[in-house]
Amino acid sequence: MPFLQLKNLHKTYPDGTHAVRGIDLDVQEGEFIVLLGPSGCGKTTTLRMIAGLEMPTDGQITLAKKEITHHPASKRDIGFVFQFYALYPHMTVHQNIAFPLENLGQCKQEMQTTLLRVSKSLGIEHLLDRHPGQLSGGDQQRVSLARAMVRQPDIYLMDEPLGTLDADHRLALREFIRSQQLALGVTAIYVTHDQEEAMSLADRIVVMESGHIRQTGTPSEIYHYPADLFVANFVGSPGMNLIEGKISSQEQGLFKASSAEIAIPSLAYTGPLTLGIRPEFIYPTDKGISARVSIIEYHGSHHDIHLDTPMGNLTMRTPLSVTLSPKDNIQIAFKQNEIRLFAPKTGHAIL
Amino acid sequence: MKHIRWFILVPYFLLATTPLIWLGVTSLKTQTAAINSTATIIPSTKEYVPVGNLHFSASLNAYQKLAIPSSGSAYSFLHYLNNSLIIGLLSTLASVALGTGCAYGFSRFQIRGAQDWLFFILSTRFLPPLAVVVPVLMMYRQFDLPNTHLGLILLYTAFNLSLAVWLMKGFIDDMPRAYEEAALVDGYTRFQAFYKIILPQSATGMAVTAVFCMISAWNEYGFALALNNAHAVTVPVYFAGLQGNIQGIPWPQIAAGVLIFALPIVIFTVLVRNHLLRGVTFGTIKQ
Amino acid sequence: MSAPILTLTDVGKRFGSIQALSDITFEVLENELLVVLGPTGAGKTTLLRTIAGLENPDKGHLTLYNKDITASTPAQRDVALVFQNFSLYPNKTVRENLAFPLRAPGRNFTEDEIGKQVNETAQILHITTLLDRPANRLSGGEMQRVAIGRAIVRRPQLFLMDEPLTNLDAKLRETLRVEIIRLQRDLRTPMIYVTHDQTEALSMADRIVVLSEGRILQTGSPKEIYSHPKTPDIARQLGYPPINLIQVHSTNGHWQTQFGTSIMPAETNQRKATLGIRPEVISTQGGRTPAQIKGVEDMGPATILLVTWAGEHIRILVSGESKYKPGDEIYPATSPSDILIWQTQ
């Protein structure tokens, strides 16, 4: 039996918004799960239902072999980290962190030991006497992490905890979260719209869109084998290049998009479909599809080249050794074994 | 739960409305019926009603009499109502207009000693108004202001201004500065940005402020009494003056007058009701 | 070399006891997209507001198209500003919001002209279908599109953008980023774009101004700043994953880490230095000092290895999927020409 199980979870708000539409998810003990999706996809609502901050309108939640679907938040053993820190401004950092411990009936000394251990591991022991208002955003978020950690809950739930931080703090705290998780083996569910965060933190990513799960898998599976067009475009920055075209019955293994022809692995399919290719699997060549360079984005370790082609706008990722300038006319080709194909209408992957 | 709610609401509603109902009933009575030691509360259309049951003979005489000057006063009730309306509305208008402008300045510009100024403005509310009646009266005499509408309008405006500034400052503080700054960059002047962008957005705050100013000016008694004996007397002073009338206190007329007097505030409040509700929750929800 | 459009000379601004800007001197050239990069509190927004005329500098002066504008009002400057948080007037429709800058006094457009310009702008930004919607019923991305529309509708002499994408979803940020570059190229109007996001800075800029604590640390093309940052601090701000910075001292012609391990030959006589090694220039084999892999982050197109090397925690970026697992031993190597060296005292 999985550690946390969501079964056909639904949430409809009184105003009729159907935010979550049947979520099924099994989480094993010690797993770090990231719910990834654009704003409004239902990821935060799902998290809040696991926490007991929202009650599901249908479905079932089981945590550590107990059915907790309708338990209030206070009766679940969870640690929740909010996006906006949610620290109590009138309490010191020390009081804030100690707050969750106060109704556990521990003795003073025991509380103090736990508190110091957690503050040390987060590097905030020198801030204990300050008030939250005197701290930087990064430090505030460390304190709220500490508050979630002191109780050693069954499961950590984090709602875009790094969303409001500076790049520097974000990276540092992200690596801290990951190292803590690896060291302590805790179970965590983490919500974000930032796929870089998702890829680097997750054991498994759950991609959500308009209340549904689109795909569940390891970062690599999600990136290389997207289950549908939505995932293909959403994951990756920039997303997969998507090209509309068709395979005609006479010419298996040839994908036609307007005037261009692309060789693909042959498969038993004819008719219209969408071809997907990641920017790093397009490369300049001597003889291929003609394209014109429109914008060159420098990224330090590589270039992203935006191309105008007969098949539409494509993005190609090239190493710095490839030198191109805007308005150059070039020829490009695709790495054949990295081509993905998606069915029309449903958008589901067929290759 | 639903039933308990009604057990609390119904008695409270009755308690709150009894004085109003009593006023309404009294305004339909004759002078004698009004001071009769037996209480009668059900209006009847019959000319003659037997003593001993709860019925009384109702008429609109009291309302008609409001148009006639009662003994001992120079004008009819309508004259005083007119005074109250002019003074109340104009002073409210002035308080809200000046208060909004002043609050905008405090909210958006760096004013040297702004905190002290704001405290000073609030401090004008610390003294009970009656404590300054005599000095005000003496100053007013120098400027021939007693017995004029202008005198009371100035005074009420001055008193309500502190409230207006503080309320409006709260509202404008909550409005992003970028609203006007965008307009400035777009080529509008500061004043145009204020009246095209800030003013429409502060309608809620202005409505709330106006209601408070209006109620305070409308019901004011002390200054109105001290600074007037004829021309600009307001309704509260007029009613008080009816006591000791040689014909006895005309309770039905007073009841009718009070109802009419309360009407503008009720109408005004209903008109800005939606704004008021938004005003109460303003600042609690950030979008 | 094209003529400068905007020149800032020795601009300073103080708020109470805080020196928000000091000695700011730079130029914006014709058709240029200049990015001001810095962390929160670096003075980026103050700088932009000073250029827009919303703040008056205490010191220095500004010249726009050869005209001194130091004391001009925002209206006289004819620049357009896109704000980070605020975007639109909530009670007006998109159309009214777009028309608002055109109705400003002194512009004297006829209603026909206003209508035409609003429609053109809406087409450029793909918001034609939203024109009659009230602004408070738009999504975040739509709002920021319209906000950009408000800026371009009157064809100003200079665009100023204050982190316009910061509050948007990552995916939307990516799309709009490319749209802004395209727009700037098409309109050929110079733009100053303020951000704390290094990806935006590198990918969008013709030139970057690195700002920290109110001072300019370095100005140059993205490539210059990425490959030759003047200080370790600047180096750390650019690139993802961030550059590896290692404190070393030279002993017997070798750089030694603070843990006493020699990592490579030192070709100078400096005693103490900070070495900067970009994660992408380190290969996993060929070096002499062993290292242990602590973590493997599969980022899709590339993999980040978190490695302990000579007592230092470093990151190595390898393209594609990696065959390594935590616990594996590798021998990191890098060519001396790829290493940045800053002398320290």
mmCIF file with all atom_site columns, N, CA, C and O in Angstrom, chain C residues 237-270:
data_model
loop_
_atom_site.group_PDB
_atom_site.id
_atom_site.type_symbol
_atom_site.label_atom_id
_atom_site.label_alt_id
_atom_site.label_comp_id
_atom_site.label_asym_id
_atom_site.label_entity_id
_atom_site.label_seq_id
_atom_site.pdbx_PDB_ins_code
_atom_site.Cartn_x
_atom_site.Cartn_y
_atom_site.Cartn_z
_atom_site.occupancy
_atom_site.B_iso_or_equiv
_atom_site.pdbx_formal_charge
_atom_site.auth_seq_id
_atom_site.auth_comp_id
_atom_site.auth_asym_id
_atom_site.auth_atom_id
_atom_site.pdbx_PDB_model_num
ATOM 1   N N  . GLN C 1 237 ? 26.525 36.134 -10.668 1.00 0.00 ? 237 GLN C N  1
ATOM 2   C CA . GLN C 1 237 ? 25.174 36.559 -11.067 1.00 0.00 ? 237 GLN C CA 1
ATOM 3   C C  . GLN C 1 237 ? 24.746 35.999 -12.413 1.00 0.00 ? 237 GLN C C  1
ATOM 4   O O  . GLN C 1 237 ? 23.563 35.991 -12.726 1.00 0.00 ? 237 GLN C O  1
ATOM 5   N N  . LEU C 1 238 ? 25.707 35.592 -13.238 1.00 0.00 ? 238 LEU C N  1
ATOM 6   C CA . LEU C 1 238 ? 25.356 35.152 -14.588 1.00 0.00 ? 238 LEU C CA 1
ATOM 7   C C  . LEU C 1 238 ? 25.645 33.674 -14.766 1.00 0.00 ? 238 LEU C C  1
ATOM 8   O O  . LEU C 1 238 ? 26.673 33.182 -14.316 1.00 0.00 ? 238 LEU C O  1
ATOM 9   N N  . GLY C 1 239 ? 24.725 33.007 -15.445 1.00 0.00 ? 239 GLY C N  1
ATOM 10  C CA . GLY C 1 239 ? 24.935 31.605 -15.755 1.00 0.00 ? 239 GLY C CA 1
ATOM 11  C C  . GLY C 1 239 ? 24.153 30.706 -14.829 1.00 0.00 ? 239 GLY C C  1
ATOM 12  O O  . GLY C 1 239 ? 24.055 30.954 -13.642 1.00 0.00 ? 239 GLY C O  1
ATOM 13  N N  . TYR C 1 240 ? 23.583 29.660 -15.406 1.00 0.00 ? 240 TYR C N  1
ATOM 14  C CA . TYR C 1 240 ? 22.931 28.643 -14.598 1.00 0.00 ? 240 TYR C CA 1
ATOM 15  C C  . TYR C 1 240 ? 23.359 27.272 -15.079 1.00 0.00 ? 240 TYR C C  1
ATOM 16  O O  . TYR C 1 240 ? 23.290 27.016 -16.272 1.00 0.00 ? 240 TYR C O  1
ATOM 17  N N  . PRO C 1 241 ? 23.777 26.363 -14.242 1.00 0.00 ? 241 PRO C N  1
ATOM 18  C CA . PRO C 1 241 ? 24.031 26.566 -12.811 1.00 0.00 ? 241 PRO C CA 1
ATOM 19  C C  . PRO C 1 241 ? 25.147 27.562 -12.595 1.00 0.00 ? 241 PRO C C  1
ATOM 20  O O  . PRO C 1 241 ? 25.964 27.753 -13.490 1.00 0.00 ? 241 PRO C O  1
ATOM 21  N N  . PRO C 1 242 ? 25.218 28.190 -11.411 1.00 0.00 ? 242 PRO C N  1
ATOM 22  C CA . PRO C 1 242 ? 26.171 29.278 -11.213 1.00 0.00 ? 242 PRO C CA 1
ATOM 23  C C  . PRO C 1 242 ? 27.613 28.787 -11.273 1.00 0.00 ? 242 PRO C C  1
ATOM 24  O O  . PRO C 1 242 ? 27.905 27.611 -11.093 1.00 0.00 ? 242 PRO C O  1
ATOM 25  N N  . ILE C 1 243 ? 28.490 29.728 -11.520 1.00 0.00 ? 243 ILE C N  1
ATOM 26  C CA . ILE C 1 243 ? 29.921 29.441 -11.641 1.00 0.00 ? 243 ILE C CA 1
ATOM 27  C C  . ILE C 1 243 ? 30.448 28.858 -10.330 1.00 0.00 ? 243 ILE C C  1
ATOM 28  O O  . ILE C 1 243 ? 29.959 29.174 -9.249  1.00 0.00 ? 243 ILE C O  1
ATOM 29  N N  . ASN C 1 244 ? 31.462 27.968 -10.431 1.00 0.00 ? 244 ASN C N  1
ATOM 30  C CA . ASN C 1 244 ? 32.126 27.438 -9.238  1.00 0.00 ? 244 ASN C CA 1
ATOM 31  C C  . ASN C 1 244 ? 33.231 28.402 -8.834  1.00 0.00 ? 244 ASN C C  1
ATOM 32  O O  . ASN C 1 244 ? 34.092 28.726 -9.641  1.00 0.00 ? 244 ASN C O  1
ATOM 33  N N  . LEU C 1 245 ? 33.166 28.898 -7.609  1.00 0.00 ? 245 LEU C N  1
ATOM 34  C CA . LEU C 1 245 ? 34.193 29.816 -7.118  1.00 0.00 ? 245 LEU C CA 1
ATOM 35  C C  . LEU C 1 245 ? 35.000 29.083 -6.055  1.00 0.00 ? 245 LEU C C  1
ATOM 36  O O  . LEU C 1 245 ? 34.447 28.550 -5.100  1.00 0.00 ? 245 LEU C O  1
ATOM 37  N N  . ILE C 1 246 ? 36.303 29.052 -6.228  1.00 0.00 ? 246 ILE C N  1
ATOM 38  C CA . ILE C 1 246 ? 37.161 28.303 -5.307  1.00 0.00 ? 246 ILE C CA 1
ATOM 39  C C  . ILE C 1 246 ? 38.274 29.227 -4.797  1.00 0.00 ? 246 ILE C C  1
ATOM 40  O O  . ILE C 1 246 ? 38.978 29.865 -5.585  1.00 0.00 ? 246 ILE C O  1
ATOM 41  N N  . GLN C 1 247 ? 38.378 29.320 -3.471  1.00 0.00 ? 247 GLN C N  1
ATOM 42  C CA . GLN C 1 247 ? 39.452 30.123 -2.870  1.00 0.00 ? 247 GLN C CA 1
ATOM 43  C C  . GLN C 1 247 ? 40.735 29.284 -2.877  1.00 0.00 ? 247 GLN C C  1
ATOM 44  O O  . GLN C 1 247 ? 40.726 28.158 -2.396  1.00 0.00 ? 247 GLN C O  1
ATOM 45  N N  . VAL C 1 248 ? 41.803 29.845 -3.429  1.00 0.00 ? 248 VAL C N  1
ATOM 46  C CA . VAL C 1 248 ? 43.056 29.077 -3.507  1.00 0.00 ? 248 VAL C CA 1
ATOM 47  C C  . VAL C 1 248 ? 44.255 29.944 -3.118  1.00 0.00 ? 248 VAL C C  1
ATOM 48  O O  . VAL C 1 248 ? 44.169 31.167 -3.091  1.00 0.00 ? 248 VAL C O  1
ATOM 49  N N  . HIS C 1 249 ? 45.362 29.288 -2.814  1.00 0.00 ? 249 HIS C N  1
ATOM 50  C CA . HIS C 1 249 ? 46.641 29.990 -2.691  1.00 0.00 ? 249 HIS C CA 1
ATOM 51  C C  . HIS C 1 249 ? 47.678 29.165 -3.447  1.00 0.00 ? 249 HIS C C  1
ATOM 52  O O  . HIS C 1 249 ? 47.518 27.953 -3.637  1.00 0.00 ? 249 HIS C O  1
ATOM 53  N N  . SER C 1 250 ? 48.760 29.845 -3.876  1.00 0.00 ? 250 SER C N  1
ATOM 54  C CA . SER C 1 250 ? 49.723 29.109 -4.698  1.00 0.00 ? 250 SER C CA 1
ATOM 55  C C  . SER C 1 250 ? 50.884 28.614 -3.840  1.00 0.00 ? 250 SER C C  1
ATOM 56  O O  . SER C 1 250 ? 51.405 29.333 -2.998  1.00 0.00 ? 250 SER C O  1
ATOM 57  N N  . THR C 1 251 ? 51.187 27.362 -4.029  1.00 0.00 ? 251 THR C N  1
ATOM 58  C CA . THR C 1 251 ? 52.322 26.758 -3.339  1.00 0.00 ? 251 THR C CA 1
ATOM 59  C C  . THR C 1 251 ? 53.071 25.921 -4.359  1.00 0.00 ? 251 THR C C  1
ATOM 60  O O  . THR C 1 251 ? 52.461 25.087 -5.047  1.00 0.00 ? 251 THR C O  1
ATOM 61  N N  . ASN C 1 252 ? 54.351 26.123 -4.476  1.00 0.00 ? 252 ASN C N  1
ATOM 62  C CA . ASN C 1 252 ? 55.193 25.360 -5.398  1.00 0.00 ? 252 ASN C CA 1
ATOM 63  C C  . ASN C 1 252 ? 54.614 25.333 -6.812  1.00 0.00 ? 252 ASN C C  1
ATOM 64  O O  . ASN C 1 252 ? 54.562 24.291 -7.454  1.00 0.00 ? 252 ASN C O  1
ATOM 65  N N  . GLY C 1 253 ? 54.153 26.464 -7.245  1.00 0.00 ? 253 GLY C N  1
ATOM 66  C CA . GLY C 1 253 ? 53.651 26.521 -8.611  1.00 0.00 ? 253 GLY C CA 1
ATOM 67  C C  . GLY C 1 253 ? 52.314 25.842 -8.836  1.00 0.00 ? 253 GLY C C  1
ATOM 68  O O  . GLY C 1 253 ? 51.924 25.598 -9.961  1.00 0.00 ? 253 GLY C O  1
ATOM 69  N N  . HIS C 1 254 ? 51.610 25.498 -7.764  1.00 0.00 ? 254 HIS C N  1
ATOM 70  C CA . HIS C 1 254 ? 50.288 24.899 -7.917  1.00 0.00 ? 254 HIS C CA 1
ATOM 71  C C  . HIS C 1 254 ? 49.256 25.666 -7.101  1.00 0.00 ? 254 HIS C C  1
ATOM 72  O O  . HIS C 1 254 ? 49.580 26.205 -6.052  1.00 0.00 ? 254 HIS C O  1
ATOM 73  N N  . TRP C 1 255 ? 48.029 25.706 -7.613  1.00 0.00 ? 255 TRP C N  1
ATOM 74  C CA . TRP C 1 255 ? 46.928 26.255 -6.814  1.00 0.00 ? 255 TRP C CA 1
ATOM 75  C C  . TRP C 1 255 ? 46.481 25.186 -5.823  1.00 0.00 ? 255 TRP C C  1
ATOM 76  O O  . TRP C 1 255 ? 46.237 24.056 -6.205  1.00 0.00 ? 255 TRP C O  1
ATOM 77  N N  . GLN C 1 256 ? 46.402 25.612 -4.568  1.00 0.00 ? 256 GLN C N  1
ATOM 78  C CA . GLN C 1 256 ? 45.923 24.692 -3.553  1.00 0.00 ? 256 GLN C CA 1
ATOM 79  C C  . GLN C 1 256 ? 44.628 25.217 -2.979  1.00 0.00 ? 256 GLN C C  1
ATOM 80  O O  . GLN C 1 256 ? 44.495 26.402 -2.719  1.00 0.00 ? 256 GLN C O  1
ATOM 81  N N  . THR C 1 257 ? 43.671 24.319 -2.730  1.00 0.00 ? 257 THR C N  1
ATOM 82  C CA . THR C 1 257 ? 42.424 24.761 -2.103  1.00 0.00 ? 257 THR C CA 1
ATOM 83  C C  . THR C 1 257 ? 42.689 24.985 -0.627  1.00 0.00 ? 257 THR C C  1
ATOM 84  O O  . THR C 1 257 ? 43.749 24.644 -0.108  1.00 0.00 ? 257 THR C O  1
ATOM 85  N N  . GLN C 1 258 ? 41.694 25.527 0.068   1.00 0.00 ? 258 GLN C N  1
ATOM 86  C CA . GLN C 1 258 ? 41.873 25.790 1.494   1.00 0.00 ? 258 GLN C CA 1
ATOM 87  C C  . GLN C 1 258 ? 42.006 24.493 2.286   1.00 0.00 ? 258 GLN C C  1
ATOM 88  O O  . GLN C 1 258 ? 42.365 24.501 3.453   1.00 0.00 ? 258 GLN C O  1
ATOM 89  N N  . PHE C 1 259 ? 41.697 23.352 1.617   1.00 0.00 ? 259 PHE C N  1
ATOM 90  C CA . PHE C 1 259 ? 41.849 22.067 2.301   1.00 0.00 ? 259 PHE C CA 1
ATOM 91  C C  . PHE C 1 259 ? 43.208 21.438 1.998   1.00 0.00 ? 259 PHE C C  1
ATOM 92  O O  . PHE C 1 259 ? 43.478 20.314 2.370   1.00 0.00 ? 259 PHE C O  1
ATOM 93  N N  . GLY C 1 260 ? 44.038 22.192 1.273   1.00 0.00 ? 260 GLY C N  1
ATOM 94  C CA . GLY C 1 260 ? 45.407 21.748 1.075   1.00 0.00 ? 260 GLY C CA 1
ATOM 95  C C  . GLY C 1 260 ? 45.624 20.826 -0.102  1.00 0.00 ? 260 GLY C C  1
ATOM 96  O O  . GLY C 1 260 ? 46.685 20.237 -0.245  1.00 0.00 ? 260 GLY C O  1
ATOM 97  N N  . THR C 1 261 ? 44.641 20.655 -0.962  1.00 0.00 ? 261 THR C N  1
ATOM 98  C CA . THR C 1 261 ? 44.826 19.787 -2.125  1.00 0.00 ? 261 THR C CA 1
ATOM 99  C C  . THR C 1 261 ? 45.224 20.641 -3.326  1.00 0.00 ? 261 THR C C  1
ATOM 100 O O  . THR C 1 261 ? 44.577 21.644 -3.607  1.00 0.00 ? 261 THR C O  1
ATOM 101 N N  . SER C 1 262 ? 46.268 20.236 -4.033  1.00 0.00 ? 262 SER C N  1
ATOM 102 C CA . SER C 1 262 ? 46.613 20.964 -5.256  1.00 0.00 ? 262 SER C CA 1
ATOM 103 C C  . SER C 1 262 ? 45.624 20.569 -6.331  1.00 0.00 ? 262 SER C C  1
ATOM 104 O O  . SER C 1 262 ? 45.317 19.389 -6.491  1.00 0.00 ? 262 SER C O  1
ATOM 105 N N  . ILE C 1 263 ? 45.108 21.538 -7.083  1.00 0.00 ? 263 ILE C N  1
ATOM 106 C CA . ILE C 1 263 ? 44.184 21.159 -8.129  1.00 0.00 ? 263 ILE C CA 1
ATOM 107 C C  . ILE C 1 263 ? 44.721 21.433 -9.515  1.00 0.00 ? 263 ILE C C  1
ATOM 108 O O  . ILE C 1 263 ? 44.360 20.761 -10.461 1.00 0.00 ? 263 ILE C O  1
ATOM 109 N N  . MET C 1 264 ? 45.606 22.436 -9.667  1.00 0.00 ? 264 MET C N  1
ATOM 110 C CA . MET C 1 264 ? 46.146 22.672 -11.005 1.00 0.00 ? 264 MET C CA 1
ATOM 111 C C  . MET C 1 264 ? 47.355 23.593 -10.920 1.00 0.00 ? 264 MET C C  1
ATOM 112 O O  . MET C 1 264 ? 47.552 24.275 -9.920  1.00 0.00 ? 264 MET C O  1
ATOM 113 N N  . PRO C 1 265 ? 48.143 23.610 -12.003 1.00 0.00 ? 265 PRO C N  1
ATOM 114 C CA . PRO C 1 265 ? 49.327 24.465 -11.980 1.00 0.00 ? 265 PRO C CA 1
ATOM 115 C C  . PRO C 1 265 ? 48.941 25.938 -11.950 1.00 0.00 ? 265 PRO C C  1
ATOM 116 O O  . PRO C 1 265 ? 47.969 26.339 -12.596 1.00 0.00 ? 265 PRO C O  1
ATOM 117 N N  . ALA C 1 266 ? 49.681 26.709 -11.172 1.00 0.00 ? 266 ALA C N  1
ATOM 118 C CA . ALA C 1 266 ? 49.449 28.144 -11.141 1.00 0.00 ? 266 ALA C CA 1
ATOM 119 C C  . ALA C 1 266 ? 50.494 28.804 -12.010 1.00 0.00 ? 266 ALA C C  1
ATOM 120 O O  . ALA C 1 266 ? 51.679 28.548 -11.862 1.00 0.00 ? 266 ALA C O  1
ATOM 121 N N  . GLU C 1 267 ? 50.054 29.647 -12.936 1.00 0.00 ? 267 GLU C N  1
ATOM 122 C CA . GLU C 1 267 ? 51.003 30.233 -13.868 1.00 0.00 ? 267 GLU C CA 1
ATOM 123 C C  . GLU C 1 267 ? 51.394 31.648 -13.475 1.00 0.00 ? 267 GLU C C  1
ATOM 124 O O  . GLU C 1 267 ? 52.032 32.356 -14.213 1.00 0.00 ? 267 GLU C O  1
ATOM 125 N N  . THR C 1 268 ? 50.931 32.100 -12.331 1.00 0.00 ? 268 THR C N  1
ATOM 126 C CA . THR C 1 268 ? 51.288 33.448 -11.902 1.00 0.00 ? 268 THR C CA 1
ATOM 127 C C  . THR C 1 268 ? 51.968 33.389 -10.546 1.00 0.00 ? 268 THR C C  1
ATOM 128 O O  . THR C 1 268 ? 52.080 32.335 -9.929  1.00 0.00 ? 268 THR C O  1
ATOM 129 N N  . ASN C 1 269 ? 52.407 34.546 -10.092 1.00 0.00 ? 269 ASN C N  1
ATOM 130 C CA . ASN C 1 269 ? 53.063 34.603 -8.801  1.00 0.00 ? 269 ASN C CA 1
ATOM 131 C C  . ASN C 1 269 ? 52.129 35.076 -7.693  1.00 0.00 ? 269 ASN C C  1
ATOM 132 O O  . ASN C 1 269 ? 52.567 35.361 -6.592  1.00 0.00 ? 269 ASN C O  1
ATOM 133 N N  . GLN C 1 270 ? 50.834 35.210 -8.035  1.00 0.00 ? 270 GLN C N  1
ATOM 134 C CA . GLN C 1 270 ? 49.897 35.663 -7.009  1.00 0.00 ? 270 GLN C CA 1
ATOM 135 C C  . GLN C 1 270 ? 49.867 34.646 -5.878  1.00 0.00 ? 270 GLN C C  1
ATOM 136 O O  . GLN C 1 270 ? 49.905 33.451 -6.108  1.00 0.00 ? 270 GLN C O  1
#
